[in-house]
């Protein structure tokens, strides 16, 4: 298997210097995901830009995390589940919402459940979602803008989830209390 480098604030490509400095300034450390993406600074830049755009989406913080968790679970991304659990807690997402996501359960809130179902449809069907499924999503209280916000989140998470699979990104110390094992691996 290829040996990927997790770049740090002290050891990174020159072209990634601004990105590494920005991330370290914002978080106080360089998350291993960004350290991996720094190999291709444009990939790190794209990931951060997509994340910033999602912060401005029409989703509430809880809805945004439901979408992220749904995609992370589908892709079985151990790193992003741990990181997003920490971030969700910081963002004030209710513990029952986080636990439902981490156990692949169904949400008690019908609107959050509709969001999860639609997000899964988008990912599973690679965007070929049947019109009646789109209508069900809209009828659950979401707008057409939310459809595109889900696509934005899928783009964001494909970049990070696939990176973490290829690199086998180690979970950062601040996220380790939220380590997660995909259900299929836990059953083995």
Short mmCIF file of C-alpha atoms in Angstrom, two decimals, residues 67-141:
data_model
loop_
_atom_site.label_atom_id
_atom_site.label_comp_id
_atom_site.label_asym_id
_atom_site.label_seq_id
_atom_site.Cartn_x
_atom_site.Cartn_y
_atom_site.Cartn_z
CA UNK A 67 -26.36 15.24 6.50
CA UNK A 68 -22.65 14.92 7.35
CA UNK A 69 -23.25 12.01 9.72
CA UNK A 70 -25.42 10.23 7.17
CA UNK A 71 -22.76 10.45 4.47
CA UNK A 72 -19.96 9.54 6.88
CA UNK A 73 -21.88 6.49 8.07
CA UNK A 74 -22.69 5.36 4.54
CA UNK A 75 -19.02 5.68 3.58
CA UNK A 76 -17.94 4.07 6.89
CA UNK A 77 -15.49 6.91 7.59
CA UNK A 78 -14.04 6.36 11.05
CA UNK A 79 -12.14 9.66 11.02
CA UNK A 80 -15.04 11.91 10.00
CA UNK A 81 -17.47 10.27 12.43
CA UNK A 82 -15.11 10.99 15.32
CA UNK A 83 -14.34 14.54 14.13
CA UNK A 84 -17.97 15.41 13.40
CA UNK A 85 -19.08 14.06 16.76
CA UNK A 86 -16.72 16.50 18.47
CA UNK A 87 -17.81 19.34 16.17
CA UNK A 88 -21.51 18.52 16.63
CA UNK A 89 -21.12 18.66 20.40
CA UNK A 90 -19.36 22.03 20.08
CA UNK A 91 -22.21 23.22 17.82
CA UNK A 92 -24.81 22.26 20.45
CA UNK A 93 -26.38 19.35 18.54
CA UNK A 94 -28.52 17.29 20.93
CA UNK A 95 -26.91 14.12 22.26
CA UNK A 96 -29.83 11.98 21.05
CA UNK A 97 -29.32 13.24 17.48
CA UNK A 98 -25.60 12.42 17.68
CA UNK A 99 -26.23 8.97 19.16
CA UNK A 100 -28.88 8.19 16.53
CA UNK A 101 -26.34 9.07 13.83
CA UNK A 102 -23.55 7.01 15.39
CA UNK A 103 -25.78 3.93 15.71
CA UNK A 104 -27.46 4.34 12.29
CA UNK A 105 -30.83 4.61 13.97
CA UNK A 106 -33.98 6.42 12.89
CA UNK A 107 -34.56 9.97 14.10
CA UNK A 108 -37.60 10.65 16.27
CA UNK A 109 -38.03 13.99 14.47
CA UNK A 110 -39.77 13.23 11.14
CA UNK A 111 -38.05 16.15 9.40
CA UNK A 112 -34.57 14.93 10.41
CA UNK A 113 -35.52 11.41 9.35
CA UNK A 114 -36.65 12.71 5.94
CA UNK A 115 -33.32 14.52 5.62
CA UNK A 116 -31.43 11.33 6.43
CA UNK A 117 -33.49 9.28 3.97
CA UNK A 118 -33.06 11.81 1.17
CA UNK A 119 -29.32 12.13 1.79
CA UNK A 120 -28.96 8.34 1.66
CA UNK A 121 -30.93 8.27 -1.59
CA UNK A 122 -28.62 10.86 -3.15
CA UNK A 123 -25.49 8.96 -2.10
CA UNK A 124 -26.74 5.44 -2.88
CA UNK A 125 -28.22 6.40 -6.24
CA UNK A 126 -25.36 8.77 -7.15
CA UNK A 127 -27.83 11.58 -7.73
CA UNK A 128 -30.37 9.54 -9.71
CA UNK A 129 -33.10 10.15 -7.12
CA UNK A 130 -36.62 9.33 -8.25
CA UNK A 131 -38.95 12.34 -8.53
CA UNK A 132 -41.29 10.97 -5.86
CA UNK A 133 -38.36 10.81 -3.39
CA UNK A 134 -37.49 14.44 -4.14
CA UNK A 135 -41.17 15.35 -3.63
CA UNK A 136 -41.20 13.50 -0.29
CA UNK A 137 -38.16 15.51 0.80
CA UNK A 138 -39.78 18.79 -0.22
CA UNK A 139 -43.07 17.80 1.43
CA UNK A 140 -41.18 17.16 4.68
CA UNK A 141 -40.51 20.89 4.91
#
